[in-house]
PDB file of C-alpha atoms and ligand atoms in Angstrom:
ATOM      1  CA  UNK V 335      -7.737  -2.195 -19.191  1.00 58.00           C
ATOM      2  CA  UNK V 336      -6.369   1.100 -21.249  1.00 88.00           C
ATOM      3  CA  UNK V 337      -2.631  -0.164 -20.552  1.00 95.00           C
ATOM      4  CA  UNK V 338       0.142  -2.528 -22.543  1.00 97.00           C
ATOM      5  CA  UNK V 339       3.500  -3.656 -21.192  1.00 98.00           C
ATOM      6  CA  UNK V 340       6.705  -3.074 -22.682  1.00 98.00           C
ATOM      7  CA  UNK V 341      10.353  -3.504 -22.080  1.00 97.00           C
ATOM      8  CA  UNK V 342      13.235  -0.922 -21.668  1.00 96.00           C
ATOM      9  CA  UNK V 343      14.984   0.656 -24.471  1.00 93.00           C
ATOM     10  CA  UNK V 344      17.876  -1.137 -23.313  1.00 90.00           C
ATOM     11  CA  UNK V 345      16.984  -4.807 -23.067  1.00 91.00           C
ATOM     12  CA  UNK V 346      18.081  -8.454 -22.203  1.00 93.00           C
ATOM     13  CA  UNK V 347      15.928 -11.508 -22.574  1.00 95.00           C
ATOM     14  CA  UNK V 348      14.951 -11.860 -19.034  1.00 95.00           C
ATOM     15  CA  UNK V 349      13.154  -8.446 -19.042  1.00 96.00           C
ATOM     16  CA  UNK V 350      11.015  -9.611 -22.356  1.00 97.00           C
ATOM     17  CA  UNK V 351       9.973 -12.706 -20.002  1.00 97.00           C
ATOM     18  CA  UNK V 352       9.397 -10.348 -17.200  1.00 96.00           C
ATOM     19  CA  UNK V 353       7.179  -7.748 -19.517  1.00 97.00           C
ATOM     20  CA  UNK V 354       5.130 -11.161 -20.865  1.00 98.00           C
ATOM     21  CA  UNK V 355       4.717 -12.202 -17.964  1.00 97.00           C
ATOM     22  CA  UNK V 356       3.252  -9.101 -16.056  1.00 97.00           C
ATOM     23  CA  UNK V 357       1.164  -8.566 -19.561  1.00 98.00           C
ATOM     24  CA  UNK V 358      -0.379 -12.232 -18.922  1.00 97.00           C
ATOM     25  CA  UNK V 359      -1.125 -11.478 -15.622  1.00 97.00           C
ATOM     26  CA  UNK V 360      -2.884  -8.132 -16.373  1.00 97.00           C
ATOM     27  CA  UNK V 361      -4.416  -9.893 -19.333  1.00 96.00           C
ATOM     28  CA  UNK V 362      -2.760  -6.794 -21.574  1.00 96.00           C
ATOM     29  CA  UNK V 363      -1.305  -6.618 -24.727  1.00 96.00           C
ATOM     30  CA  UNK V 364       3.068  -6.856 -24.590  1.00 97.00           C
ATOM     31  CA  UNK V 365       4.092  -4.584 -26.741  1.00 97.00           C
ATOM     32  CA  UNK V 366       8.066  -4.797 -28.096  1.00 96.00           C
ATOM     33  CA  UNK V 367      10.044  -1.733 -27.453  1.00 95.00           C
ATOM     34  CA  UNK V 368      11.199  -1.469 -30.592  1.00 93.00           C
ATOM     35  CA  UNK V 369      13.122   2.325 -30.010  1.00 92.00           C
ATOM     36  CA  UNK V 370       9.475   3.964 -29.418  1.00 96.00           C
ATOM     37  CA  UNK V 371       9.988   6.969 -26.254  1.00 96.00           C
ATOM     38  CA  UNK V 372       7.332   5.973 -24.082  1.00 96.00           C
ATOM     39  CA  UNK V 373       5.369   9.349 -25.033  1.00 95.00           C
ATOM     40  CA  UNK V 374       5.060   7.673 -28.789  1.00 96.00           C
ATOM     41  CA  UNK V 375       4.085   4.247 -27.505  1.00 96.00           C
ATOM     42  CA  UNK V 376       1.412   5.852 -25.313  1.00 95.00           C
ATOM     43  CA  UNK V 377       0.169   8.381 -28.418  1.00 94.00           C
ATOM     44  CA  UNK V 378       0.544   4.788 -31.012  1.00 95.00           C
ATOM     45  CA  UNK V 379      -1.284   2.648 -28.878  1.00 95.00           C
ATOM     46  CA  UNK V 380      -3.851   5.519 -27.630  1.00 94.00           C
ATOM     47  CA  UNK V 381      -3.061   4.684 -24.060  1.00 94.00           C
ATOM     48  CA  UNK V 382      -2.723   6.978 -20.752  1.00 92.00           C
ATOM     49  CA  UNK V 383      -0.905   4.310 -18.670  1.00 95.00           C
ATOM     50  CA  UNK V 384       1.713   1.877 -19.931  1.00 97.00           C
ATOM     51  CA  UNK V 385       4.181  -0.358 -17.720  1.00 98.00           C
ATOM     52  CA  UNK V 386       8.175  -0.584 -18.578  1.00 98.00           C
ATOM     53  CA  UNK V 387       9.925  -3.881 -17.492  1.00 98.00           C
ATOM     54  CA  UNK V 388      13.534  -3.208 -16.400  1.00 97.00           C
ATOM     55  CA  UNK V 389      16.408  -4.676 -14.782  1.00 95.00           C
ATOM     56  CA  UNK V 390      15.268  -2.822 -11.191  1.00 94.00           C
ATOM     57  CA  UNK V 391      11.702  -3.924 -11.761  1.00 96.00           C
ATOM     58  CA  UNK V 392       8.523  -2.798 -13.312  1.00 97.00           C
ATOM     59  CA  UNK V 393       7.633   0.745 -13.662  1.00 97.00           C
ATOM     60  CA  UNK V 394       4.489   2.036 -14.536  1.00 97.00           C
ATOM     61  CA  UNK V 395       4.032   5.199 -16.217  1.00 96.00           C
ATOM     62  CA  UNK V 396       1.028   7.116 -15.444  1.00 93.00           C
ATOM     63  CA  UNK V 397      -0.288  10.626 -16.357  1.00 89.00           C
ATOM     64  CA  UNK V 398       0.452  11.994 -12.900  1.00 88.00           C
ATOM     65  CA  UNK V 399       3.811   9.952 -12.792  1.00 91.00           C
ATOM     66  CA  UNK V 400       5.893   7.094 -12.302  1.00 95.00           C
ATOM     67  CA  UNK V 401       5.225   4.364  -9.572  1.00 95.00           C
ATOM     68  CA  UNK V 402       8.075   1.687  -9.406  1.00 97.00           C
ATOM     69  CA  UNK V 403       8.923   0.477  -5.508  1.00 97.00           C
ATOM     70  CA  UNK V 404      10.831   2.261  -3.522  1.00 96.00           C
ATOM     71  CA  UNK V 405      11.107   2.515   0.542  1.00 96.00           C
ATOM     72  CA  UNK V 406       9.498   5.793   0.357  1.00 93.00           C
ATOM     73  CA  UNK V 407       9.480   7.230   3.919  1.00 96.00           C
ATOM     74  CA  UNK V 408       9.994   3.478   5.962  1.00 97.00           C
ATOM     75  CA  UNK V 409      13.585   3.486   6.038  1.00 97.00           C
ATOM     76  CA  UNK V 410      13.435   6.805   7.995  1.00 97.00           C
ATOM     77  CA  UNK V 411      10.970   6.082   9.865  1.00 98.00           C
ATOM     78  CA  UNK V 412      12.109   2.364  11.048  1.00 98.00           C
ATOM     79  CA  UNK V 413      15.398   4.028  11.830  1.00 97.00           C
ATOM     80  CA  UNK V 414      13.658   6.735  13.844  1.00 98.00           C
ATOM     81  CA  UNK V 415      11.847   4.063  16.182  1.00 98.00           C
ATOM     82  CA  UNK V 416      15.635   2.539  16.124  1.00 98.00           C
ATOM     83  CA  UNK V 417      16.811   5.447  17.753  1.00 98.00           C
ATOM     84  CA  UNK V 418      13.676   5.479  20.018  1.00 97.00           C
ATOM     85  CA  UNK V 419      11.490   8.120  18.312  1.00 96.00           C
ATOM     86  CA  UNK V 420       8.142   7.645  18.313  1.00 93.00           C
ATOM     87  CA  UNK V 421       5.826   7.087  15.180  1.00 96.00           C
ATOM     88  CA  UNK V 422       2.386   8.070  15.376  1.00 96.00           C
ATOM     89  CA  UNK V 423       1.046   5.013  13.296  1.00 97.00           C
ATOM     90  CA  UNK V 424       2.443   2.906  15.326  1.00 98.00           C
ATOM     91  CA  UNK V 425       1.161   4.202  18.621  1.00 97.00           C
ATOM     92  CA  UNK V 426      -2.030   4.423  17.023  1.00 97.00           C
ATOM     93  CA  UNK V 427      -1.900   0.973  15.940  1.00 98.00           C
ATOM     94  CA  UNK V 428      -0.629  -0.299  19.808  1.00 97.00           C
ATOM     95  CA  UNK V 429       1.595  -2.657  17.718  1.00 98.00           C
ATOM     96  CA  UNK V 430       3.894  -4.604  19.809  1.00 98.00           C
ATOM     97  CA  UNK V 431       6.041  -8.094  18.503  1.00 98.00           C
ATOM     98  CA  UNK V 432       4.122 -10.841  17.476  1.00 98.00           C
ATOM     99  CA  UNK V 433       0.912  -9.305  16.397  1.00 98.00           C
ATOM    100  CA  UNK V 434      -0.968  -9.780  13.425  1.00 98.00           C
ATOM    101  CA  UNK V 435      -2.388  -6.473  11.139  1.00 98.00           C
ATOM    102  CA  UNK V 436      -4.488  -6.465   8.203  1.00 98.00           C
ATOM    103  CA  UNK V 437      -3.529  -3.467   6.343  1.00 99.00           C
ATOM    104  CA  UNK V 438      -6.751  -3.044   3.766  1.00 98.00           C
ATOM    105  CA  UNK V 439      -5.476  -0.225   1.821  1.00 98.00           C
ATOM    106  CA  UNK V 440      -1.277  -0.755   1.041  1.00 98.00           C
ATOM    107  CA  UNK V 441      -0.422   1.441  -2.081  1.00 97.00           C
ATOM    108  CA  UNK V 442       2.983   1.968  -1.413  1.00 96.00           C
ATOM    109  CA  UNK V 443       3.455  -0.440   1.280  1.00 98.00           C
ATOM    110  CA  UNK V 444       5.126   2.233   3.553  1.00 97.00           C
ATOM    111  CA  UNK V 445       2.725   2.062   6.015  1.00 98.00           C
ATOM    112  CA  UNK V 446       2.779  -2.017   6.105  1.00 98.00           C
ATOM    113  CA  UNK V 447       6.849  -2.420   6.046  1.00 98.00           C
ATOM    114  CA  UNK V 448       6.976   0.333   9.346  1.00 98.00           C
ATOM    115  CA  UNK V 449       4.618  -2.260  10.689  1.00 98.00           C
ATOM    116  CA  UNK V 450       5.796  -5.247   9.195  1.00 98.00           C
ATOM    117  CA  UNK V 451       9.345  -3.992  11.156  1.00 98.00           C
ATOM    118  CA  UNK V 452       7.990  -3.269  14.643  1.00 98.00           C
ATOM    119  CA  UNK V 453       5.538  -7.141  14.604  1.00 98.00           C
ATOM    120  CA  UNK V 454       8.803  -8.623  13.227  1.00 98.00           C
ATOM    121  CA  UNK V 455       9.185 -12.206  12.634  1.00 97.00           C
ATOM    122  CA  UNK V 456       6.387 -13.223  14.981  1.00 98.00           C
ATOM    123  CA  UNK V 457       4.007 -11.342  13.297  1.00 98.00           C
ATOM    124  CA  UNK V 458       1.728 -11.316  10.649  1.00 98.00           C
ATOM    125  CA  UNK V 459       0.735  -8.735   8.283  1.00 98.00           C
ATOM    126  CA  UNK V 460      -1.211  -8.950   4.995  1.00 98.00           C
ATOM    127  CA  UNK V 461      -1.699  -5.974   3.032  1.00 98.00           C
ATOM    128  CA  UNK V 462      -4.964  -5.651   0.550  1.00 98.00           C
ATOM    129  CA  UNK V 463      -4.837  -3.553  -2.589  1.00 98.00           C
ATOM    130  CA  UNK V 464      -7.740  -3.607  -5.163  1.00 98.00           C
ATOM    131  CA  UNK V 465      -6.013  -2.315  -8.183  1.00 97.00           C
ATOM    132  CA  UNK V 466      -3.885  -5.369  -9.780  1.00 98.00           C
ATOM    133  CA  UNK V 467      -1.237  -2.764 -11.668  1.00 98.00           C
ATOM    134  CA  UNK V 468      -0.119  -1.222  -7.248  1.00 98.00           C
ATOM    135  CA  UNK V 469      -0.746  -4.825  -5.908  1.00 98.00           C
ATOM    136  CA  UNK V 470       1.702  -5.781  -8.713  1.00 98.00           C
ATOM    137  CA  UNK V 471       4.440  -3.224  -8.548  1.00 98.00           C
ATOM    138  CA  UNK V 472       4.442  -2.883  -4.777  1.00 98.00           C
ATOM    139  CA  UNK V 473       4.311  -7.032  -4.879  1.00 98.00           C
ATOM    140  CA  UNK V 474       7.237  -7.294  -6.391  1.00 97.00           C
ATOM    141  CA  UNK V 475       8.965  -4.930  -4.637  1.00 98.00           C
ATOM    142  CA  UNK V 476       8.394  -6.419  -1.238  1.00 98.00           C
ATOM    143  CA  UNK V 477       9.359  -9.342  -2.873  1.00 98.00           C
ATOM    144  CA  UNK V 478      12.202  -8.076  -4.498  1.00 97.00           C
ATOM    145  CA  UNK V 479      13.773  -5.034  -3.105  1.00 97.00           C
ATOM    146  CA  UNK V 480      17.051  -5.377  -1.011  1.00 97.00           C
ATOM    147  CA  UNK V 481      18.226  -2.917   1.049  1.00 96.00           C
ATOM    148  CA  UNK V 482      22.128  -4.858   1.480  1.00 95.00           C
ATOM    149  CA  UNK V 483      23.178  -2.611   4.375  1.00 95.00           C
ATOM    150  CA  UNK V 484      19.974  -3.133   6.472  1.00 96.00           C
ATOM    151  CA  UNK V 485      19.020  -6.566   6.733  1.00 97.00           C
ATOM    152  CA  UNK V 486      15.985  -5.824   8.924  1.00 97.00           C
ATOM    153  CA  UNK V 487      14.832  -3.712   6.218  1.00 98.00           C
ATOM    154  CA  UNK V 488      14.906  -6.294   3.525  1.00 98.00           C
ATOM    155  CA  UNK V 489      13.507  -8.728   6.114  1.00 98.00           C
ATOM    156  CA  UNK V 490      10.153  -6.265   6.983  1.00 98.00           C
ATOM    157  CA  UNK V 491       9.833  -6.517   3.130  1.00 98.00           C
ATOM    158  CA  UNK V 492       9.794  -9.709   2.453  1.00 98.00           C
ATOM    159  CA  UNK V 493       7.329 -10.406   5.593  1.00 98.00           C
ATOM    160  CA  UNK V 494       4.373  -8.559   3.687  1.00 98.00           C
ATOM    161  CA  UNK V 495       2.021 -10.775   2.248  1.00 98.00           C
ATOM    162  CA  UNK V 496       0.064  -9.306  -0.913  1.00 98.00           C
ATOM    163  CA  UNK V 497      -4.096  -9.602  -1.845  1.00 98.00           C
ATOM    164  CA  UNK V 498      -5.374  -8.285  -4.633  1.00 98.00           C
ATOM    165  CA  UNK V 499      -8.509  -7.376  -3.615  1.00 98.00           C
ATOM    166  CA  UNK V 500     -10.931  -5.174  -2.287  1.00 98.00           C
ATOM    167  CA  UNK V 501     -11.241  -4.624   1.111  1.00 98.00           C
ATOM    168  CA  UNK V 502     -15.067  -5.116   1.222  1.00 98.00           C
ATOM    169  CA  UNK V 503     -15.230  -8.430  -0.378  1.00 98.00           C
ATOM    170  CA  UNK V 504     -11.952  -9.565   2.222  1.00 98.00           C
ATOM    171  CA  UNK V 505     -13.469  -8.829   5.010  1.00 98.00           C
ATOM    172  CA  UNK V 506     -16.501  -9.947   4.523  1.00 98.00           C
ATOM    173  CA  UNK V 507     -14.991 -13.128   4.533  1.00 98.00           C
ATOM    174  CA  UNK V 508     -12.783 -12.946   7.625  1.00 98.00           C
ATOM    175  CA  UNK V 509     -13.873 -14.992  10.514  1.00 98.00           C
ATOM    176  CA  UNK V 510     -14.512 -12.823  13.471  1.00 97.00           C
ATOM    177  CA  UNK V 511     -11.016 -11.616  15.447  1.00 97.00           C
ATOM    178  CA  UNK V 512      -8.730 -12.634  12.619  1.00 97.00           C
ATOM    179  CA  UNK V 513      -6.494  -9.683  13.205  1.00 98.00           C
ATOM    180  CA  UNK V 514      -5.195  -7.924  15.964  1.00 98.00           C
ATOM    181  CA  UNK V 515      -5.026  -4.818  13.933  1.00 98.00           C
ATOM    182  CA  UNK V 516      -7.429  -3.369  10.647  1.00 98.00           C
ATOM    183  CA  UNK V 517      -5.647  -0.380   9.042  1.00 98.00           C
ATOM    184  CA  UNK V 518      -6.839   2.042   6.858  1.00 98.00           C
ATOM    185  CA  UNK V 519      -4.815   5.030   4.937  1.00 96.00           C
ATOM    186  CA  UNK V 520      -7.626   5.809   1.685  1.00 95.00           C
ATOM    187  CA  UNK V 521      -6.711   8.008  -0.700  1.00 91.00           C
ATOM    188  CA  UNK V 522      -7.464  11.570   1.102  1.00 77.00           C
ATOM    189  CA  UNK V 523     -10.923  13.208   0.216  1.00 68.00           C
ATOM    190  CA  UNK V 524      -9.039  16.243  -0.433  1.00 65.00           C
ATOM    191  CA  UNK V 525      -5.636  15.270  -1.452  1.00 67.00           C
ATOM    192  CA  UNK V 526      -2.695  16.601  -0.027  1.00 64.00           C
ATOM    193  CA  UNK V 527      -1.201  17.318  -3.661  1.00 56.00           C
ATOM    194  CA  UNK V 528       2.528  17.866  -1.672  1.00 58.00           C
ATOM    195  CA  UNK V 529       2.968  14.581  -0.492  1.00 58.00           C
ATOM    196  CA  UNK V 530       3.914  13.751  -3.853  1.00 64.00           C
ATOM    197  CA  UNK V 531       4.547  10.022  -3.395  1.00 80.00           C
ATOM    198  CA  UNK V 532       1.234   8.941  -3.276  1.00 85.00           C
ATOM    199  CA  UNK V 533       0.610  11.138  -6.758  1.00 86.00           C
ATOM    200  CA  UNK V 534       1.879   8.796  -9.862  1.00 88.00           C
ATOM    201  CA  UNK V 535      -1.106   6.397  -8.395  1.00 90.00           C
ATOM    202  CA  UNK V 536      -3.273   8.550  -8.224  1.00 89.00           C
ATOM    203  CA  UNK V 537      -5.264   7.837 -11.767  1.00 90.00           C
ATOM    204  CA  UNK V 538      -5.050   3.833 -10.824  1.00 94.00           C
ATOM    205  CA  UNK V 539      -6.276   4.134  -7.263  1.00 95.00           C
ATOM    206  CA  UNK V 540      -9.597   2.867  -5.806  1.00 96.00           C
ATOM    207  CA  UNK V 541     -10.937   6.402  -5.198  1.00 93.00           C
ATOM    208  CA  UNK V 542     -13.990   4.753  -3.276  1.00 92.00           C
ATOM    209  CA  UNK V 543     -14.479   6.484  -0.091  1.00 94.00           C
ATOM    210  CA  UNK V 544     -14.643   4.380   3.791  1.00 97.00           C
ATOM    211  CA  UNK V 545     -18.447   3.712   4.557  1.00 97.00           C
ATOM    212  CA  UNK V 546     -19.695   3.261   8.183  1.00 97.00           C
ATOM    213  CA  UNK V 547     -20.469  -0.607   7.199  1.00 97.00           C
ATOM    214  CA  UNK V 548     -17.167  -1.607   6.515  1.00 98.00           C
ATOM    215  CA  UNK V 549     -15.666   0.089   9.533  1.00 97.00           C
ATOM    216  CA  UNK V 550     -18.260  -1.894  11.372  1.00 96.00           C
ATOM    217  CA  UNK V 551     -17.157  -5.277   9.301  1.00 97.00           C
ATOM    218  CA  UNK V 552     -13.316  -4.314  10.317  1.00 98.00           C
ATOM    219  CA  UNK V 553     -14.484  -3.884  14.216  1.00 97.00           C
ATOM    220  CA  UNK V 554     -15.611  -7.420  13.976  1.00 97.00           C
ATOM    221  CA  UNK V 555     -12.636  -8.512  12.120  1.00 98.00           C
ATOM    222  CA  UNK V 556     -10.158  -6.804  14.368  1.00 98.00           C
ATOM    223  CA  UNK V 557      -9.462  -8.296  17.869  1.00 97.00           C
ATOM    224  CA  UNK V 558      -8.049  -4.768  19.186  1.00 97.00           C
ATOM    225  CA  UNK V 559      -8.321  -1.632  17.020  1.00 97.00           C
ATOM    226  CA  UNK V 560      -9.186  -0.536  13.754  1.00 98.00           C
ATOM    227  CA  UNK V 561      -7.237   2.570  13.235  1.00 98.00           C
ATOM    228  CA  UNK V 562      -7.935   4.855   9.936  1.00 98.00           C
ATOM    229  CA  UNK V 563      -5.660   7.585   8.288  1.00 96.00           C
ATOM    230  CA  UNK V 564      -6.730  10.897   7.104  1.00 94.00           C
ATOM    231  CA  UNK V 565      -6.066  14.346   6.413  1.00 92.00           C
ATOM    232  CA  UNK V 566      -5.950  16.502  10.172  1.00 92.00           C
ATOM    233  CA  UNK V 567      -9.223  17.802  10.781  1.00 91.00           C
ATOM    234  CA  UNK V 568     -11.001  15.662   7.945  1.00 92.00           C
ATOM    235  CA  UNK V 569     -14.985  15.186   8.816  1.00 93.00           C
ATOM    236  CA  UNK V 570     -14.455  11.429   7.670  1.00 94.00           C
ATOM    237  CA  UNK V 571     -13.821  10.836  11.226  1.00 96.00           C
ATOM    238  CA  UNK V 572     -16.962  11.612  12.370  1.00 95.00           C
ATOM    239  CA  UNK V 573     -18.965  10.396   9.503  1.00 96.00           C
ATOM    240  CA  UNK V 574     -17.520   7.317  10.518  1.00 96.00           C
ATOM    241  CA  UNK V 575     -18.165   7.494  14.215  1.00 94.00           C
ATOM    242  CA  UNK V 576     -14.542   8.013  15.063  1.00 95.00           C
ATOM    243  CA  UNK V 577     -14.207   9.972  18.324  1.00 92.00           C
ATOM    244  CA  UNK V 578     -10.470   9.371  19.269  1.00 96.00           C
ATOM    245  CA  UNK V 579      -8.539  11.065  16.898  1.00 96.00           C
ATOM    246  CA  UNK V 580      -4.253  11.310  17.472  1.00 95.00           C
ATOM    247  CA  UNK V 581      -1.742  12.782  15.896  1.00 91.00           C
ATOM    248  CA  UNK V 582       1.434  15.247  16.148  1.00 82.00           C
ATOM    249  CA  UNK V 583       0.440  18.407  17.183  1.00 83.00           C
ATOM    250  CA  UNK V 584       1.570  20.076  14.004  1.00 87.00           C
ATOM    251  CA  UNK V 585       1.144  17.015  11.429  1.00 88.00           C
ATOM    252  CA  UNK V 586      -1.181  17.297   8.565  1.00 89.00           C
ATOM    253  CA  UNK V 587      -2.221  13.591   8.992  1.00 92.00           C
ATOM    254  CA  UNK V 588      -4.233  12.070  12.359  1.00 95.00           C
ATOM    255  CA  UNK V 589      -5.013   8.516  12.874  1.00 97.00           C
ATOM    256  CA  UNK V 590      -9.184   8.063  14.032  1.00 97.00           C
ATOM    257  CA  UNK V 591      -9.169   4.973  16.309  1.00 97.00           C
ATOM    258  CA  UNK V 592     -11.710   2.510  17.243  1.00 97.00           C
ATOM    259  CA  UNK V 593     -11.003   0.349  20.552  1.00 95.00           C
ATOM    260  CA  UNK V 594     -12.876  -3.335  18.961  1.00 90.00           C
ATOM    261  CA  UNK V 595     -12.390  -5.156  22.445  1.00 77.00           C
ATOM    262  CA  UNK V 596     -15.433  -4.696  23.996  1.00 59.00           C
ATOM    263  CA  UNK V 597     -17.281  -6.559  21.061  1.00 49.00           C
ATOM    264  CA  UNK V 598     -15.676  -9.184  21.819  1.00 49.00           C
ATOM    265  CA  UNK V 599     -16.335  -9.170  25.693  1.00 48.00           C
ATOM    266  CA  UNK V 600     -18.835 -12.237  26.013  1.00 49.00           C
ATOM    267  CA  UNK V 601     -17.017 -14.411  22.849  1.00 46.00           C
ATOM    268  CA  UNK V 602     -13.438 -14.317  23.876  1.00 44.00           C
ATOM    269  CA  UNK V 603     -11.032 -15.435  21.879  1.00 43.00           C
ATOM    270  CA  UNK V 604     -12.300 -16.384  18.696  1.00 40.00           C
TER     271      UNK V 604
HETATM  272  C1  SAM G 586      -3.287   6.347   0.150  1.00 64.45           C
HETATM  273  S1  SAM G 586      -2.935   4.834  -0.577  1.00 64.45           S
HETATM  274  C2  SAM G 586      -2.222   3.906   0.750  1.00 64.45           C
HETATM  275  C3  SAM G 586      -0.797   4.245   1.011  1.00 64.45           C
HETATM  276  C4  SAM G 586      -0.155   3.298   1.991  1.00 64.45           C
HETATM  277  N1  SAM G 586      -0.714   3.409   3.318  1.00 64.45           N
HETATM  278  C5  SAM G 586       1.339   3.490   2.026  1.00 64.45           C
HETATM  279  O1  SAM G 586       1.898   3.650   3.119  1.00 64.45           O
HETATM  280  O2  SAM G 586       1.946   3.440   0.953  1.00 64.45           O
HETATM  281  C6  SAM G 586      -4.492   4.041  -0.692  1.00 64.45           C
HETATM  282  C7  SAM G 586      -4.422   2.721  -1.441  1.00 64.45           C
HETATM  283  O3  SAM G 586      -5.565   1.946  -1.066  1.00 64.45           O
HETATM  284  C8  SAM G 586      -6.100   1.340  -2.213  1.00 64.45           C
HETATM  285  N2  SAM G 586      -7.536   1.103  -1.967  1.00 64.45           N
HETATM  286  C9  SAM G 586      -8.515   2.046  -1.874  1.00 64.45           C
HETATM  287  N3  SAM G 586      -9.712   1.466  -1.698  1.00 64.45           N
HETATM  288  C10 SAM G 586      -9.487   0.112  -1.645  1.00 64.45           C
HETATM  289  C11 SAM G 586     -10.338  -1.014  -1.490  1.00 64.45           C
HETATM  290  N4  SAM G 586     -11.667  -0.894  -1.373  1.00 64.45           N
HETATM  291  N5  SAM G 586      -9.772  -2.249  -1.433  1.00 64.45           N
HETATM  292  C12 SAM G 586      -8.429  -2.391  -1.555  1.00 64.45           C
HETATM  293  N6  SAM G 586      -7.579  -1.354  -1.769  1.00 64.45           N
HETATM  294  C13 SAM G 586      -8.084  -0.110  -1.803  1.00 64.45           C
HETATM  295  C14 SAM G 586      -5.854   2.354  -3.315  1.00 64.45           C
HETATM  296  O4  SAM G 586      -5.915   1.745  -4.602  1.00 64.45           O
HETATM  297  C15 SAM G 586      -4.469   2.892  -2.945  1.00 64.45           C
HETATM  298  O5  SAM G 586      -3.448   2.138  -3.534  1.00 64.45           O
END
């Protein structure tokens, strides 16, 4: 991997443990600090992507950014349903208390905390990511993050389970009906280059596009819906025999939606 690990400028002993530790896990070089700006470690070291331990977490530094965890849009959004607002993921979705979701592509884990929020305690929710430097940051954000004034918050957080792994190879290993719910948010065919917080991932992101098969492996997986997220008016939906498409009237993003319970009409529960 064409990445080392690092420290802040500014450092204690805990954060060299935490930058050794995230290089062993990465199986990446640590390299000490030692007063280099980040642009000078990157030119030294011939690198385009190198991570900085600090006291607020890892952060990595890519070419299109900086990814280190953050709520992004959830807190909004989980205090919008709060106030009775409607989200359209979660509509799509159908998610009520108490069910279980298998959210195969989490990035940023916005999408999974909203979710984690409404399933609550009851629930279950497992989020998949194939690239082990997102699985890692977002991972220990979940695991990490606090949000002291919202206890619900920090409690949807620390209710996401991490994979690293690709979707294909999980599923394919999933007993039939394991999940109420399979999500899917890929990274847009054509990106939406505003929505700048999906950007600083963008160069470690599995780029790989949705294929017909694995919807069909996530219809058998899922004991409701499998719901995918793309760009309004994206063909993906029908080249992945999507027909019921929702969304906000004015929103660039719909949700395609496949109803998975008649498969399961002569099996029952699984
Ligand atoms: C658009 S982002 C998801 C954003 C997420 N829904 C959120 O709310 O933050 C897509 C993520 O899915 C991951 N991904 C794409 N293909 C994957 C695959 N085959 N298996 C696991 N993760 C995948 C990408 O690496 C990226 O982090």
């Amino acid at each position: 991997m064409d990445l080392i690990v690092t420290t802040a400028q500014q450092t204690v002993p805990s954060i060299i443990q935490q930058a050794k530790a995230i290089a062993d896990k990465l199986a990446v070089p640590f390299i000490p600090r030692d007063n280099y700006s980040v642009a000078a470690l990157k030119e030294k070291y011939a690198i385009s992507e190198l991570i900085v331990a600090t006291t607020t977490g890892p952060v990595v530094h890519t070419a299109t950014g900086e990814y280190f965890f953050h709520l992004s849009m959830a807190e909004l959004r989980i205090k919008n349903l709060l106030n009775g607002n409607h989200d359209h993921m979660v509509t799509a979705m159908g998610l009520r208390s108490g069910m279980s979701v298998l959210d195969c592509t989490l990035g940023l884990a916005t999408d999974a905390i909203v979710a984690s929020f409404v399933i609550g305690e009851n629930g279950v929710i497992i989020g998949l990511e194939s690239s082990p430097v997102i699985a890692l940051i977002t991972g220990y954000g979940l695991q990490n993050f606090t949000v002291d004034s919202e206890p619900y918050i920090t409690s949807a957080l620390r209710h996401v389970k991490v994979k690293n792994v690709n979707y294909s190879e999980q599923l394919e290993a999933l007993a039939d009906g394991s999940f109420d719910v399979v999500y899917f948010d890929p990274m847009f065919r054509a990106p939406i280059l505003k929505s700048s917080n999906v950007n600083p991932i963008r160069t470690l992101a599995n780029m790989q596009p949705l294929t017909p098969e694995v919807i069909s492996q996530a219809c058998r997986v899922a004991r409701q819906k499998v719901v995918v997220k793309e760009a309004a008016g994206s063909s993906e939906f029908s080249r992945l025999g999507m027909h019921t498409i929702v969304g906000g009237k004015y929103s660039r993003i719909n949700y395609g939606i496949i109803d998975c319970k008649p498969q399961l009409a002569g099996g029952g529960q699984p």
